[in-house]
Short mmCIF file of C-alpha atoms in Angstrom, two decimals:
data_model
loop_
_atom_site.label_atom_id
_atom_site.label_comp_id
_atom_site.label_asym_id
_atom_site.label_seq_id
_atom_site.Cartn_x
_atom_site.Cartn_y
_atom_site.Cartn_z
CA MET A 4 26.85 100.90 33.68
CA ILE A 5 30.58 100.17 33.79
CA SER A 6 31.65 98.30 36.93
CA MET A 7 34.46 99.49 39.17
CA LYS A 8 36.58 96.50 38.12
CA THR A 9 36.13 97.33 34.43
CA SER A 10 37.00 100.97 35.07
CA TYR A 11 40.12 99.87 36.92
CA LEU A 12 41.18 97.64 34.03
CA TYR A 13 40.63 100.46 31.54
CA MET A 14 42.69 102.84 33.66
CA THR A 15 45.49 100.30 34.13
CA GLY A 16 45.63 99.62 30.40
CA TRP A 17 45.68 103.33 29.60
CA ILE A 18 48.55 104.01 32.01
CA ALA A 19 50.51 101.06 30.59
CA CYS A 20 49.93 102.32 27.04
CA VAL A 21 51.11 105.81 27.94
CA SER A 22 54.21 104.45 29.69
CA VAL A 23 55.22 102.19 26.80
CA CYS A 24 54.63 104.84 24.14
CA SER A 25 56.50 107.41 26.19
CA LEU A 26 59.53 105.13 26.43
CA TRP A 27 59.30 104.41 22.70
CA GLY A 28 59.13 108.13 21.99
CA CYS A 29 62.20 108.76 24.13
CA ALA A 30 64.06 106.00 22.36
CA SER A 31 63.27 107.53 18.98
CA SER A 32 64.34 111.05 20.00
CA PRO A 33 67.11 112.85 18.07
CA GLN A 34 70.76 112.06 18.58
CA ALA A 35 72.74 113.10 21.65
CA VAL A 36 72.46 116.74 22.62
CA GLY A 37 75.45 118.98 22.00
CA ASP A 38 76.76 121.83 24.14
CA ALA A 39 74.06 124.19 22.88
CA GLY A 40 71.28 121.63 23.16
CA ILE A 41 70.99 121.30 19.39
CA THR A 42 71.21 118.17 17.28
CA GLN A 43 71.46 117.82 13.53
CA ALA A 44 70.30 115.30 11.00
CA ALA A 45 72.43 112.23 10.32
CA ASP A 46 73.87 113.83 7.18
CA GLY A 47 74.90 116.93 9.15
CA GLN A 48 72.29 119.14 7.48
CA VAL A 49 69.78 121.11 9.50
CA SER A 50 66.33 120.01 8.37
CA GLY A 51 64.58 123.37 8.71
CA LEU A 52 66.15 125.11 5.71
CA VAL A 53 64.17 127.78 3.89
CA GLU A 54 65.05 129.00 0.38
CA VAL A 55 62.65 131.32 -1.40
CA GLU A 56 63.17 132.91 -4.81
CA GLY A 57 61.19 135.77 -6.30
CA ALA A 58 60.19 137.31 -2.96
CA SER A 59 61.65 140.10 -0.87
CA TYR A 60 63.29 139.64 2.49
CA GLU A 61 60.46 141.58 4.15
CA GLU A 62 57.84 139.28 2.61
CA VAL A 63 59.55 136.09 3.76
CA PHE A 64 60.29 137.54 7.20
CA GLY A 65 56.65 138.50 7.65
CA ALA A 66 55.45 135.11 6.42
CA MET A 67 57.73 133.42 8.95
CA ARG A 68 56.17 135.36 11.81
CA GLU A 69 52.70 134.49 10.52
CA VAL A 70 53.45 130.76 10.32
CA ILE A 71 54.90 130.73 13.84
CA ARG A 72 51.77 132.40 15.19
CA GLU A 73 49.59 129.86 13.37
CA TYR A 74 51.26 127.22 15.53
CA ARG A 75 50.29 129.26 18.61
CA PHE A 76 53.83 130.19 19.63
CA ALA A 77 54.27 133.57 21.33
CA ILE A 78 56.91 135.72 19.64
CA ASN A 79 59.75 136.74 21.95
CA ARG A 80 62.31 138.57 19.81
CA VAL A 81 61.95 140.08 16.36
CA ASP A 82 65.08 141.67 14.90
CA GLY A 83 64.67 142.42 11.21
CA ALA A 84 68.10 144.05 10.96
CA ARG A 85 69.86 140.93 12.25
CA GLY A 86 67.41 138.50 10.68
CA VAL A 87 66.37 136.81 13.92
CA ILE A 88 63.00 135.59 15.21
CA THR A 89 62.66 133.70 18.50
CA THR A 90 59.70 132.51 20.57
CA TYR A 91 58.90 132.00 24.22
CA PRO A 92 58.83 128.38 25.46
CA LYS A 93 55.56 126.65 24.63
CA GLN A 94 54.29 123.63 26.54
CA THR A 95 51.96 121.05 25.07
CA LEU A 96 50.19 118.03 26.53
CA GLY A 97 50.47 115.95 23.37
CA ILE A 98 47.38 113.78 23.05
CA GLY A 99 45.89 115.75 25.94
CA SER A 100 45.81 118.96 23.87
CA PRO A 101 44.66 118.02 20.34
CA TRP A 102 44.47 121.71 19.36
CA ASP A 103 48.30 121.92 19.44
CA LYS A 104 50.09 121.10 16.19
CA GLU A 105 53.71 120.62 17.27
CA GLN A 106 53.75 116.84 17.26
CA THR A 107 54.50 115.00 14.03
CA THR A 108 54.40 111.37 15.25
CA ILE A 109 52.27 109.41 17.71
CA GLY A 110 55.42 108.82 19.74
CA GLN A 111 55.80 112.57 20.24
CA GLU A 112 52.14 112.82 21.23
CA PHE A 113 52.58 110.33 24.07
CA GLU A 114 56.03 111.62 25.07
CA ASP A 115 54.70 115.17 25.48
CA PHE A 116 51.72 113.80 27.42
CA ALA A 117 53.89 111.83 29.85
CA ASN A 118 56.51 114.57 30.38
CA HIS A 119 56.50 118.32 30.93
CA GLN A 120 58.20 119.42 27.71
CA GLU A 121 58.54 122.80 26.04
CA ARG A 122 59.60 123.92 22.58
CA GLU A 123 61.28 127.12 21.46
CA ILE A 124 61.64 128.24 17.85
CA ARG A 125 64.62 130.19 16.57
CA VAL A 126 64.84 131.46 12.99
CA GLN A 127 68.06 132.89 11.59
CA PHE A 128 68.12 134.53 8.15
CA GLU A 129 71.36 134.56 6.20
CA GLU A 130 73.31 137.80 6.09
CA GLY A 131 72.80 139.72 2.89
CA ALA A 132 69.35 138.19 2.34
CA GLN A 133 67.87 141.65 1.89
CA ALA A 134 69.99 142.33 -1.16
CA GLY A 135 70.12 138.81 -2.64
CA SER A 136 67.77 137.20 -5.15
CA VAL A 137 67.29 134.15 -2.90
CA VAL A 138 66.15 134.55 0.70
CA ARG A 139 67.56 131.83 2.96
CA ALA A 140 66.85 131.04 6.60
CA THR A 141 67.37 128.22 9.07
CA ILE A 142 64.68 127.12 11.52
CA GLU A 143 65.63 125.41 14.78
CA VAL A 144 63.12 123.98 17.26
CA LEU A 145 64.74 123.30 20.62
CA VAL A 146 63.04 120.85 22.99
CA TYR A 147 63.39 121.17 26.77
CA ARG A 148 62.17 118.88 29.52
CA VAL A 149 61.11 120.55 32.76
CA HIS A 150 62.01 118.72 35.97
CA ARG A 151 60.40 119.36 39.36
CA PRO A 152 62.29 117.22 41.88
CA ASN A 153 61.25 116.41 45.45
CA TRP A 154 57.54 116.23 44.68
CA ARG A 155 55.60 115.13 47.77
CA VAL A 156 52.30 113.58 46.70
CA ASP A 157 49.41 114.02 49.12
CA SER A 158 47.58 110.76 49.88
CA GLN A 159 44.15 112.42 49.89
CA SER A 160 44.23 114.88 47.00
CA ILE A 161 46.72 115.56 44.22
CA ARG A 162 45.91 119.26 44.59
CA LEU A 163 47.41 119.25 48.08
CA SER A 164 50.76 117.90 46.87
CA THR A 165 53.83 120.03 47.53
CA HIS A 166 57.47 120.25 46.51
CA ALA A 167 60.31 120.15 49.02
CA ARG A 168 62.69 123.07 48.64
CA SER A 169 66.37 122.82 49.51
CA ARG A 170 68.96 125.52 50.14
CA ASP A 171 72.33 125.99 48.48
CA ILE A 172 75.67 126.48 50.21
CA ASN A 173 74.86 130.16 50.76
CA GLY A 174 71.53 129.41 52.37
CA GLN A 175 69.48 130.57 49.38
CA ILE A 176 66.40 128.58 48.41
CA GLU A 177 67.07 126.70 45.19
CA PRO A 178 64.60 126.85 42.28
CA GLY A 179 61.80 124.33 42.42
CA SER A 180 62.27 123.32 38.79
CA PHE A 181 64.87 123.32 36.04
CA ARG A 182 64.85 122.92 32.26
CA GLU A 183 67.01 120.33 30.53
CA PRO A 184 67.70 120.56 26.77
CA ILE A 185 66.98 117.13 25.28
CA GLY A 186 67.32 117.77 21.55
CA GLN A 187 65.90 119.44 18.50
CA ASP A 188 62.54 118.70 16.89
CA GLN A 189 63.75 118.47 13.30
CA GLN A 190 60.39 117.24 12.06
CA LEU A 191 58.59 120.37 13.26
CA ALA A 192 61.35 122.55 11.80
CA HIS A 193 60.89 120.72 8.50
CA ARG A 194 57.13 121.31 8.56
CA LEU A 195 57.54 125.01 9.34
CA ALA A 196 59.95 125.36 6.42
CA ASN A 197 57.48 123.62 4.12
CA GLU A 198 54.73 126.01 5.23
CA ILE A 199 56.87 128.92 4.04
CA HIS A 200 57.62 127.22 0.73
CA ARG A 201 53.93 126.56 0.15
CA LYS A 202 53.07 130.20 0.78
CA PHE A 203 55.46 131.26 -1.97
CA GLY A 204 54.81 128.30 -4.28
CA SER A 205 58.39 127.05 -4.15
CA GLU A 206 59.72 123.52 -3.71
CA SER A 207 60.89 122.53 -0.25
CA ALA A 208 64.62 122.92 0.19
CA SER A 209 64.50 120.69 3.26
CA GLU A 210 63.26 117.57 1.52
#
């Protein structure tokens, strides 16, 4: 039977490991966020580029929706005429939810575990893709961190913890949380693009 001291040491080591890996994951995040909360690769090219030959626009569009659902994202907007697919925000617990497939590196696993983070996918097909011989699209995966300030932790039970709510200048209660864009998950965008290329037997245009 494990002693209380041993259990304490295990817990302390686990918390330290999570903290260090979380900081390492933050340090290895994409470059600074722009006005729209989107970053690009060092060479200026978006990593989630899809190029498919020998398939119709409808086939590639449908395959894109299928791949997004395979990653357990809920579809928000589907506009075939404008070539747009977007998803609702999806939270993951990193190492705490091994059934989620968003993370590419161990750093992301720990970062998502230590922070409340959400991802949204946006796919934009090029204009004229319906009539062209090559169907092109760009995949962007935006990452947001959810903040809940003024958290008052209960000393007896975490379930009894509350959040202090403040009022604005007009006396209205301010939201208890807010979302901050922290970058773009280019690695997930790259993997999604490769999934499409594999479905149609084409080489990855994002490599």
